Structure formats: C-alpha cells, structure tokens
Amino acid sequence: MRIYIVGSVASGKTTLAKELSNKLGIKCTHLDGIVHIKDKTNKEWGNIRRTDEEINRLFKSTIMESHWVIEDAGRKIFSEGMEEADVIVHLKPSIFVRRMRVIIRFFKQKLGMEECLYTPSIHMLKFMFKALNNYEIGKDDLETRLNQYTNKAVILSRGKESKKFIESVLLSEYGMKDDEKLN
C-alpha cells in the first residue's frame, strides 16, 4: 500500500501519517525532512535546504519502495509521489481549526514540548500563516493538481473521517478492525 497525504499547514498530515504508519507497519516519510536538514547555525530558519540532487535522490528512493506513507504540503516537485500512490488523502479541516493548530503548535515548539525542523520564531509563525493563506486562495495550485486523481483521492475534513479512513484501510489490507493488533 502506498499512501500520499497532502493538505495545508496544520491540516493533520503528520498525525495521520504516523498513525497509519504505526497501524500498518510501513515506513512513514515526512517530505519536509527530505527537503530540509535541521541546522541551528541558520538563525533565521533553523534549518538548511538540501541540494536539488539530494532531494530528488532521497525522494526517488522513497517512492520506489513497495509500501509507504508519505506526507507533504503538496509541493509540485513531488508530484510523482501522487502519481505513484495507491491512494491520495487530502486533509481539509476548516481554516479556523488550522489557524488554531498553528498557534498551539507554535507555543508547544517554543516550550520544547514538540519537535520541529525549524526555529519556532515569530518569523516562522508569519510564514505559516502566509502558507495557510496561499492554500486558501489556491496559490499553491494543490487542489487543481489533485483534480487529475479523482479516482484515487479521498478528501477528509474532520477527525472522525480520518478514523473511518484508517479503519477502512485496515479492513481492506488486513481484514481487521482498528482496535485489533497486527501480529
């Protein structure tokens, strides 16, 4: 099974990816970690960008595997992942929910309660809100690009829908319910 999870900042991609990865026992890749390397010497962002060649090599090796869960904000450079996926999950909680998550995440990261690949600064907080806005107005072109995958795309807007999706994947892949354990 190859699952590609997309959505805006704070849509729940990482949470869903980790949960699916744990329940299915397959590798989870966060594409932010392929693009960036944590580097505290970069005071502005707290990370550095890998070279295009390294990003491409790491991404290609990931999608060549037979089973994976990948999560990303829907960057165009990773469109091949959507093509190779068995299912694309587009997370679309309300803008209010996403804004609240950005704020809560910021404070958790500032307090050291949540890991991140960047420096949790006001600069980064503004960047997150700008990314939310770009998604809302379609500037990132994600929804348009997803239109070609209607046959394998699933849109989830609420947490209950994500739980049902996980259950359906477990049933289809393993014939088991969410509360049962894999051997």
mmCIF file of N, CA, C and O in Angstrom, residues 86-162:
data_model
loop_
_atom_site.group_PDB
_atom_site.id
_atom_site.type_symbol
_atom_site.label_atom_id
_atom_site.label_comp_id
_atom_site.label_asym_id
_atom_site.label_seq_id
_atom_site.Cartn_x
_atom_site.Cartn_y
_atom_site.Cartn_z
ATOM 1 N N ASP A 86 -1.199 4.668 -4.312
ATOM 2 C CA ASP A 86 -2.431 3.901 -4.484
ATOM 3 C C ASP A 86 -3.623 4.748 -4.072
ATOM 4 O O ASP A 86 -4.695 4.640 -4.641
ATOM 5 N N VAL A 87 -3.413 5.563 -3.054
ATOM 6 C CA VAL A 87 -4.461 6.462 -2.581
ATOM 7 C C VAL A 87 -3.817 7.779 -2.144
ATOM 8 O O VAL A 87 -2.727 7.787 -1.585
ATOM 9 N N ILE A 88 -4.503 8.872 -2.460
ATOM 10 C CA ILE A 88 -4.077 10.203 -2.032
ATOM 11 C C ILE A 88 -5.113 10.696 -1.033
ATOM 12 O O ILE A 88 -6.309 10.705 -1.326
ATOM 13 N N VAL A 89 -4.649 11.077 0.138
ATOM 14 C CA VAL A 89 -5.540 11.603 1.165
ATOM 15 C C VAL A 89 -5.322 13.108 1.239
ATOM 16 O O VAL A 89 -4.222 13.568 1.518
ATOM 17 N N HIS A 90 -6.378 13.853 0.967
ATOM 18 C CA HIS A 90 -6.324 15.315 1.034
ATOM 19 C C HIS A 90 -7.037 15.737 2.311
ATOM 20 O O HIS A 90 -8.263 15.594 2.422
ATOM 21 N N LEU A 91 -6.279 16.232 3.271
ATOM 22 C CA LEU A 91 -6.856 16.678 4.535
ATOM 23 C C LEU A 91 -7.297 18.128 4.408
ATOM 24 O O LEU A 91 -6.507 18.992 4.025
ATOM 25 N N LYS A 92 -8.571 18.389 4.750
ATOM 26 C CA LYS A 92 -9.142 19.727 4.593
ATOM 27 C C LYS A 92 -9.985 20.154 5.788
ATOM 28 O O LYS A 92 -11.176 20.424 5.652
ATOM 29 N N PRO A 93 -9.387 20.243 6.973
ATOM 30 C CA PRO A 93 -10.171 20.779 8.091
ATOM 31 C C PRO A 93 -10.435 22.270 7.853
ATOM 32 O O PRO A 93 -9.811 22.888 7.000
ATOM 33 N N SER A 94 -11.334 22.823 8.630
ATOM 34 C CA SER A 94 -11.697 24.233 8.443
ATOM 35 C C SER A 94 -10.485 25.138 8.683
ATOM 36 O O SER A 94 -9.545 24.781 9.387
ATOM 37 N N ILE A 95 -10.548 26.319 8.112
ATOM 38 C CA ILE A 95 -9.477 27.298 8.289
ATOM 39 C C ILE A 95 -9.347 27.670 9.767
ATOM 40 O O ILE A 95 -8.234 27.884 10.265
ATOM 41 N N PHE A 96 -10.443 27.733 10.485
ATOM 42 C CA PHE A 96 -10.398 28.044 11.914
ATOM 43 C C PHE A 96 -9.572 26.987 12.661
ATOM 44 O O PHE A 96 -8.696 27.326 13.468
ATOM 45 N N VAL A 97 -9.841 25.724 12.385
ATOM 46 C CA VAL A 97 -9.104 24.625 13.031
ATOM 47 C C VAL A 97 -7.618 24.723 12.707
ATOM 48 O O VAL A 97 -6.761 24.622 13.591
ATOM 49 N N ARG A 98 -7.292 24.979 11.453
ATOM 50 C CA ARG A 98 -5.878 25.060 11.057
ATOM 51 C C ARG A 98 -5.173 26.254 11.694
ATOM 52 O O ARG A 98 -4.024 26.140 12.124
ATOM 53 N N ARG A 99 -5.848 27.382 11.769
ATOM 54 C CA ARG A 99 -5.242 28.562 12.417
ATOM 55 C C ARG A 99 -4.968 28.280 13.895
ATOM 56 O O ARG A 99 -3.914 28.635 14.416
ATOM 57 N N MET A 100 -5.936 27.671 14.564
ATOM 58 C CA MET A 100 -5.751 27.341 15.984
ATOM 59 C C MET A 100 -4.587 26.370 16.160
ATOM 60 O O MET A 100 -3.781 26.517 17.082
ATOM 61 N N ARG A 101 -4.477 25.387 15.276
ATOM 62 C CA ARG A 101 -3.383 24.418 15.359
ATOM 63 C C ARG A 101 -2.025 25.088 15.170
ATOM 64 O O ARG A 101 -1.058 24.724 15.830
ATOM 65 N N VAL A 102 -1.943 26.048 14.261
ATOM 66 C CA VAL A 102 -0.681 26.771 14.047
ATOM 67 C C VAL A 102 -0.267 27.481 15.328
ATOM 68 O O VAL A 102 0.892 27.420 15.739
ATOM 69 N N ILE A 103 -1.213 28.156 15.952
ATOM 70 C CA ILE A 103 -0.904 28.888 17.187
ATOM 71 C C ILE A 103 -0.502 27.925 18.310
ATOM 72 O O ILE A 103 0.505 28.136 18.991
ATOM 73 N N ILE A 104 -1.269 26.859 18.493
ATOM 74 C CA ILE A 104 -0.962 25.877 19.542
ATOM 75 C C ILE A 104 0.391 25.237 19.279
ATOM 76 O O ILE A 104 1.222 25.094 20.190
ATOM 77 N N ARG A 105 0.662 24.871 18.035
ATOM 78 C CA ARG A 105 1.945 24.261 17.671
ATOM 79 C C ARG A 105 3.102 25.208 17.986
ATOM 80 O O ARG A 105 4.129 24.801 18.510
ATOM 81 N N PHE A 106 2.922 26.485 17.648
ATOM 82 C CA PHE A 106 3.964 27.479 17.901
ATOM 83 C C PHE A 106 4.347 27.489 19.381
ATOM 84 O O PHE A 106 5.529 27.436 19.735
ATOM 85 N N PHE A 107 3.354 27.553 20.248
ATOM 86 C CA PHE A 107 3.645 27.596 21.683
ATOM 87 C C PHE A 107 4.247 26.281 22.185
ATOM 88 O O PHE A 107 5.181 26.299 23.000
ATOM 89 N N LYS A 108 3.765 25.155 21.695
ATOM 90 C CA LYS A 108 4.346 23.869 22.090
ATOM 91 C C LYS A 108 5.810 23.786 21.665
ATOM 92 O O LYS A 108 6.658 23.297 22.414
ATOM 93 N N GLN A 109 6.111 24.266 20.471
ATOM 94 C CA GLN A 109 7.500 24.235 19.991
ATOM 95 C C GLN A 109 8.373 25.204 20.776
ATOM 96 O O GLN A 109 9.506 24.878 21.113
ATOM 97 N N LYS A 110 7.860 26.377 21.072
ATOM 98 C CA LYS A 110 8.626 27.351 21.868
ATOM 99 C C LYS A 110 8.943 26.801 23.257
ATOM 100 O O LYS A 110 10.016 27.063 23.798
ATOM 101 N N LEU A 111 8.018 26.033 23.818
ATOM 102 C CA LEU A 111 8.200 25.467 25.154
ATOM 103 C C LEU A 111 8.971 24.141 25.141
ATOM 104 O O LEU A 111 9.191 23.547 26.187
ATOM 105 N N GLY A 112 9.356 23.688 23.939
ATOM 106 C CA GLY A 112 10.106 22.445 23.818
ATOM 107 C C GLY A 112 9.252 21.198 23.984
ATOM 108 O O GLY A 112 9.774 20.105 24.198
ATOM 109 N N MET A 113 7.945 21.346 23.868
ATOM 110 C CA MET A 113 7.025 20.208 24.008
ATOM 111 C C MET A 113 6.811 19.469 22.696
ATOM 112 O O MET A 113 6.239 18.384 22.687
ATOM 113 N N GLU A 114 7.240 20.063 21.586
ATOM 114 C CA GLU A 114 7.059 19.466 20.266
ATOM 115 C C GLU A 114 8.297 19.742 19.430
ATOM 116 O O GLU A 114 8.778 20.869 19.380
ATOM 117 N N GLU A 115 8.803 18.693 18.786
ATOM 118 C CA GLU A 115 9.975 18.810 17.912
ATOM 119 C C GLU A 115 9.579 19.489 16.599
ATOM 120 O O GLU A 115 8.436 19.395 16.158
ATOM 121 N N CYS A 116 10.551 20.146 15.968
ATOM 122 C CA CYS A 116 10.326 20.718 14.649
ATOM 123 C C CYS A 116 11.657 20.856 13.918
ATOM 124 O O CYS A 116 12.717 20.842 14.535
ATOM 125 N N LEU A 117 11.575 20.976 12.608
ATOM 126 C CA LEU A 117 12.760 21.104 11.755
ATOM 127 C C LEU A 117 13.191 22.549 11.559
ATOM 128 O O LEU A 117 14.019 22.827 10.721
ATOM 129 N N TYR A 118 12.605 23.453 12.285
ATOM 130 C CA TYR A 118 12.881 24.874 12.111
ATOM 131 C C TYR A 118 12.906 25.553 13.478
ATOM 132 O O TYR A 118 12.566 24.951 14.487
ATOM 133 N N THR A 119 13.289 26.809 13.467
ATOM 134 C CA THR A 119 13.267 27.598 14.702
ATOM 135 C C THR A 119 11.873 28.191 14.884
ATOM 136 O O THR A 119 11.401 28.913 13.999
ATOM 137 N N PRO A 120 11.192 27.871 15.994
ATOM 138 C CA PRO A 120 9.853 28.422 16.201
ATOM 139 C C PRO A 120 9.933 29.907 16.600
ATOM 140 O O PRO A 120 10.012 30.250 17.770
ATOM 141 N N SER A 121 9.936 30.757 15.604
ATOM 142 C CA SER A 121 10.082 32.201 15.807
ATOM 143 C C SER A 121 8.845 32.920 15.273
ATOM 144 O O SER A 121 8.025 32.325 14.573
ATOM 145 N N ILE A 122 8.747 34.186 15.572
ATOM 146 C CA ILE A 122 7.657 34.999 15.015
ATOM 147 C C ILE A 122 7.753 34.999 13.490
ATOM 148 O O ILE A 122 6.741 34.931 12.792
ATOM 149 N N HIS A 123 8.978 35.034 12.979
ATOM 150 C CA HIS A 123 9.214 34.969 11.537
ATOM 151 C C HIS A 123 8.571 33.702 10.951
ATOM 152 O O HIS A 123 7.878 33.755 9.935
ATOM 153 N N MET A 124 8.782 32.551 11.609
ATOM 154 C CA MET A 124 8.223 31.284 11.128
ATOM 155 C C MET A 124 6.704 31.260 11.309
ATOM 156 O O MET A 124 5.987 30.740 10.453
ATOM 157 N N LEU A 125 6.209 31.826 12.394
ATOM 158 C CA LEU A 125 4.763 31.886 12.617
ATOM 159 C C LEU A 125 4.084 32.665 11.484
ATOM 160 O O LEU A 125 3.067 32.230 10.944
ATOM 161 N N LYS A 126 4.669 33.795 11.107
ATOM 162 C CA LYS A 126 4.133 34.576 9.982
ATOM 163 C C LYS A 126 4.178 33.764 8.688
ATOM 164 O O LYS A 126 3.248 33.812 7.887
ATOM 165 N N PHE A 127 5.273 33.021 8.491
ATOM 166 C CA PHE A 127 5.406 32.172 7.310
ATOM 167 C C PHE A 127 4.290 31.122 7.266
ATOM 168 O O PHE A 127 3.708 30.856 6.207
ATOM 169 N N MET A 128 3.970 30.525 8.412
ATOM 170 C CA MET A 128 2.907 29.510 8.486
ATOM 171 C C MET A 128 1.550 30.112 8.116
ATOM 172 O O MET A 128 0.775 29.506 7.369
ATOM 173 N N PHE A 129 1.281 31.302 8.629
ATOM 174 C CA PHE A 129 0.004 31.949 8.296
ATOM 175 C C PHE A 129 -0.050 32.340 6.818
ATOM 176 O O PHE A 129 -1.098 32.253 6.187
ATOM 177 N N LYS A 130 1.087 32.732 6.268
ATOM 178 C CA LYS A 130 1.131 33.034 4.834
ATOM 179 C C LYS A 130 0.866 31.772 4.019
ATOM 180 O O LYS A 130 0.129 31.800 3.025
ATOM 181 N N ALA A 131 1.447 30.643 4.443
ATOM 182 C CA ALA A 131 1.218 29.367 3.754
ATOM 183 C C ALA A 131 -0.259 28.969 3.834
ATOM 184 O O ALA A 131 -0.827 28.477 2.850
ATOM 185 N N LEU A 132 -0.883 29.195 4.987
ATOM 186 C CA LEU A 132 -2.322 28.921 5.122
ATOM 187 C C LEU A 132 -3.120 29.758 4.129
ATOM 188 O O LEU A 132 -4.022 29.247 3.459
ATOM 189 N N ASN A 133 -2.784 31.027 4.034
ATOM 190 C CA ASN A 133 -3.480 31.919 3.117
ATOM 191 C C ASN A 133 -3.262 31.493 1.661
ATOM 192 O O ASN A 133 -4.209 31.481 0.877
ATOM 193 N N ASN A 134 -2.032 31.145 1.312
ATOM 194 C CA ASN A 134 -1.749 30.705 -0.060
ATOM 195 C C ASN A 134 -2.572 29.473 -0.426
ATOM 196 O O ASN A 134 -3.066 29.353 -1.548
ATOM 197 N N TYR A 135 -2.731 28.557 0.522
ATOM 198 C CA TYR A 135 -3.552 27.375 0.288
ATOM 199 C C TYR A 135 -5.012 27.787 0.082
ATOM 200 O O TYR A 135 -5.669 27.316 -0.840
ATOM 201 N N GLU A 136 -5.503 28.668 0.945
ATOM 202 C CA GLU A 136 -6.904 29.099 0.880
ATOM 203 C C GLU A 136 -7.257 29.751 -0.450
ATOM 204 O O GLU A 136 -8.342 29.536 -0.977
ATOM 205 N N ILE A 137 -6.346 30.568 -0.985
ATOM 206 C CA ILE A 137 -6.651 31.271 -2.242
ATOM 207 C C ILE A 137 -6.232 30.469 -3.472
ATOM 208 O O ILE A 137 -6.423 30.915 -4.594
ATOM 209 N N GLY A 138 -5.677 29.280 -3.249
ATOM 210 C CA GLY A 138 -5.297 28.419 -4.370
ATOM 211 C C GLY A 138 -3.961 28.750 -5.002
ATOM 212 O O GLY A 138 -3.635 28.252 -6.069
ATOM 213 N N LYS A 139 -3.186 29.586 -4.343
ATOM 214 C CA LYS A 139 -1.901 29.989 -4.908
ATOM 215 C C LYS A 139 -0.943 28.804 -5.027
ATOM 216 O O LYS A 139 -0.095 28.782 -5.920
ATOM 217 N N ASP A 140 -1.091 27.823 -4.155
ATOM 218 C CA ASP A 140 -0.207 26.652 -4.212
ATOM 219 C C ASP A 140 -0.635 25.657 -5.288
ATOM 220 O O ASP A 140 0.067 24.700 -5.564
ATOM 221 N N ASP A 141 -1.821 25.858 -5.896
ATOM 222 C CA ASP A 141 -2.293 25.047 -7.021
ATOM 223 C C ASP A 141 -2.563 23.587 -6.644
ATOM 224 O O ASP A 141 -2.741 22.746 -7.513
ATOM 225 N N LEU A 142 -2.589 23.257 -5.367
ATOM 226 C CA LEU A 142 -2.753 21.864 -4.951
ATOM 227 C C LEU A 142 -4.085 21.275 -5.402
ATOM 228 O O LEU A 142 -4.123 20.197 -5.999
ATOM 229 N N GLU A 143 -5.159 21.967 -5.145
ATOM 230 C CA GLU A 143 -6.474 21.423 -5.494
ATOM 231 C C GLU A 143 -6.608 21.186 -6.995
ATOM 232 O O GLU A 143 -7.165 20.177 -7.412
ATOM 233 N N THR A 144 -6.085 22.086 -7.786
ATOM 234 C CA THR A 144 -6.129 21.914 -9.244
ATOM 235 C C THR A 144 -5.350 20.671 -9.662
ATOM 236 O O THR A 144 -5.814 19.876 -10.476
ATOM 237 N N ARG A 145 -4.171 20.494 -9.078
ATOM 238 C CA ARG A 145 -3.355 19.316 -9.410
ATOM 239 C C ARG A 145 -4.006 18.020 -8.943
ATOM 240 O O ARG A 145 -3.854 16.977 -9.578
ATOM 241 N N LEU A 146 -4.754 18.070 -7.860
ATOM 242 C CA LEU A 146 -5.427 16.870 -7.355
ATOM 243 C C LEU A 146 -6.601 16.448 -8.236
ATOM 244 O O LEU A 146 -7.008 15.281 -8.205
ATOM 245 N N ASN A 147 -7.136 17.367 -9.033
ATOM 246 C CA ASN A 147 -8.286 17.054 -9.883
ATOM 247 C C ASN A 147 -8.021 15.887 -10.835
ATOM 248 O O ASN A 147 -8.948 15.170 -11.200
ATOM 249 N N GLN A 148 -6.777 15.668 -11.221
ATOM 250 C CA GLN A 148 -6.477 14.569 -12.141
ATOM 251 C C GLN A 148 -6.460 13.204 -11.445
ATOM 252 O O GLN A 148 -6.331 12.185 -12.093
ATOM 253 N N TYR A 149 -6.601 13.203 -10.121
ATOM 254 C CA TYR A 149 -6.533 11.949 -9.367
ATOM 255 C C TYR A 149 -7.837 11.634 -8.640
ATOM 256 O O TYR A 149 -7.838 10.960 -7.612
ATOM 257 N N THR A 150 -8.955 12.081 -9.184
ATOM 258 C CA THR A 150 -10.232 11.869 -8.500
ATOM 259 C C THR A 150 -10.525 10.385 -8.280
ATOM 260 O O THR A 150 -11.237 10.036 -7.344
ATOM 261 N N ASN A 151 -9.968 9.524 -9.105
ATOM 262 C CA ASN A 151 -10.209 8.085 -8.971
ATOM 263 C C ASN A 151 -9.505 7.472 -7.759
ATOM 264 O O ASN A 151 -9.862 6.382 -7.319
ATOM 265 N N LYS A 152 -8.518 8.171 -7.209
ATOM 266 C CA LYS A 152 -7.816 7.611 -6.053
ATOM 267 C C LYS A 152 -7.623 8.615 -4.920
ATOM 268 O O LYS A 152 -6.907 8.347 -3.966
ATOM 269 N N ALA A 153 -8.294 9.736 -5.012
ATOM 270 C CA ALA A 153 -8.185 10.757 -3.967
ATOM 271 C C ALA A 153 -9.352 10.667 -2.991
ATOM 272 O O ALA A 153 -10.484 10.421 -3.385
ATOM 273 N N VAL A 154 -9.024 10.846 -1.723
ATOM 274 C CA VAL A 154 -10.014 10.858 -0.653
ATOM 275 C C VAL A 154 -9.861 12.189 0.067
ATOM 276 O O VAL A 154 -8.746 12.576 0.410
ATOM 277 N N ILE A 155 -10.966 12.890 0.283
ATOM 278 C CA ILE A 155 -10.928 14.166 0.998
ATOM 279 C C ILE A 155 -11.497 13.940 2.390
ATOM 280 O O ILE A 155 -12.609 13.417 2.543
ATOM 281 N N LEU A 156 -10.719 14.318 3.395
ATOM 282 C CA LEU A 156 -11.147 14.175 4.792
ATOM 283 C C LEU A 156 -11.140 15.555 5.447
ATOM 284 O O LEU A 156 -10.125 16.246 5.411
ATOM 285 N N SER A 157 -12.264 15.930 6.041
ATOM 286 C CA SER A 157 -12.386 17.252 6.640
ATOM 287 C C SER A 157 -12.447 17.239 8.161
ATOM 288 O O SER A 157 -12.218 18.260 8.788
ATOM 289 N N ARG A 158 -12.780 16.095 8.730
ATOM 290 C CA ARG A 158 -12.941 16.013 10.192
ATOM 291 C C ARG A 158 -12.184 14.807 10.734
ATOM 292 O O ARG A 158 -11.964 13.828 10.036
ATOM 293 N N GLY A 159 -11.847 14.889 12.009
ATOM 294 C CA GLY A 159 -11.136 13.805 12.672
ATOM 295 C C GLY A 159 -11.860 12.476 12.591
ATOM 296 O O GLY A 159 -11.244 11.421 12.421
ATOM 297 N N LYS A 160 -13.189 12.507 12.673
ATOM 298 C CA LYS A 160 -13.981 11.272 12.577
ATOM 299 C C LYS A 160 -13.772 10.609 11.226
ATOM 300 O O LYS A 160 -13.728 9.382 11.127
ATOM 301 N N GLU A 161 -13.665 11.419 10.178
ATOM 302 C CA GLU A 161 -13.444 10.869 8.839
ATOM 303 C C GLU A 161 -12.084 10.198 8.746
ATOM 304 O O GLU A 161 -11.934 9.168 8.092
ATOM 305 N N SER A 162 -11.083 10.772 9.413
ATOM 306 C CA SER A 162 -9.744 10.172 9.414
ATOM 307 C C SER A 162 -9.773 8.821 10.109
ATOM 308 O O SER A 162 -9.158 7.860 9.644
#
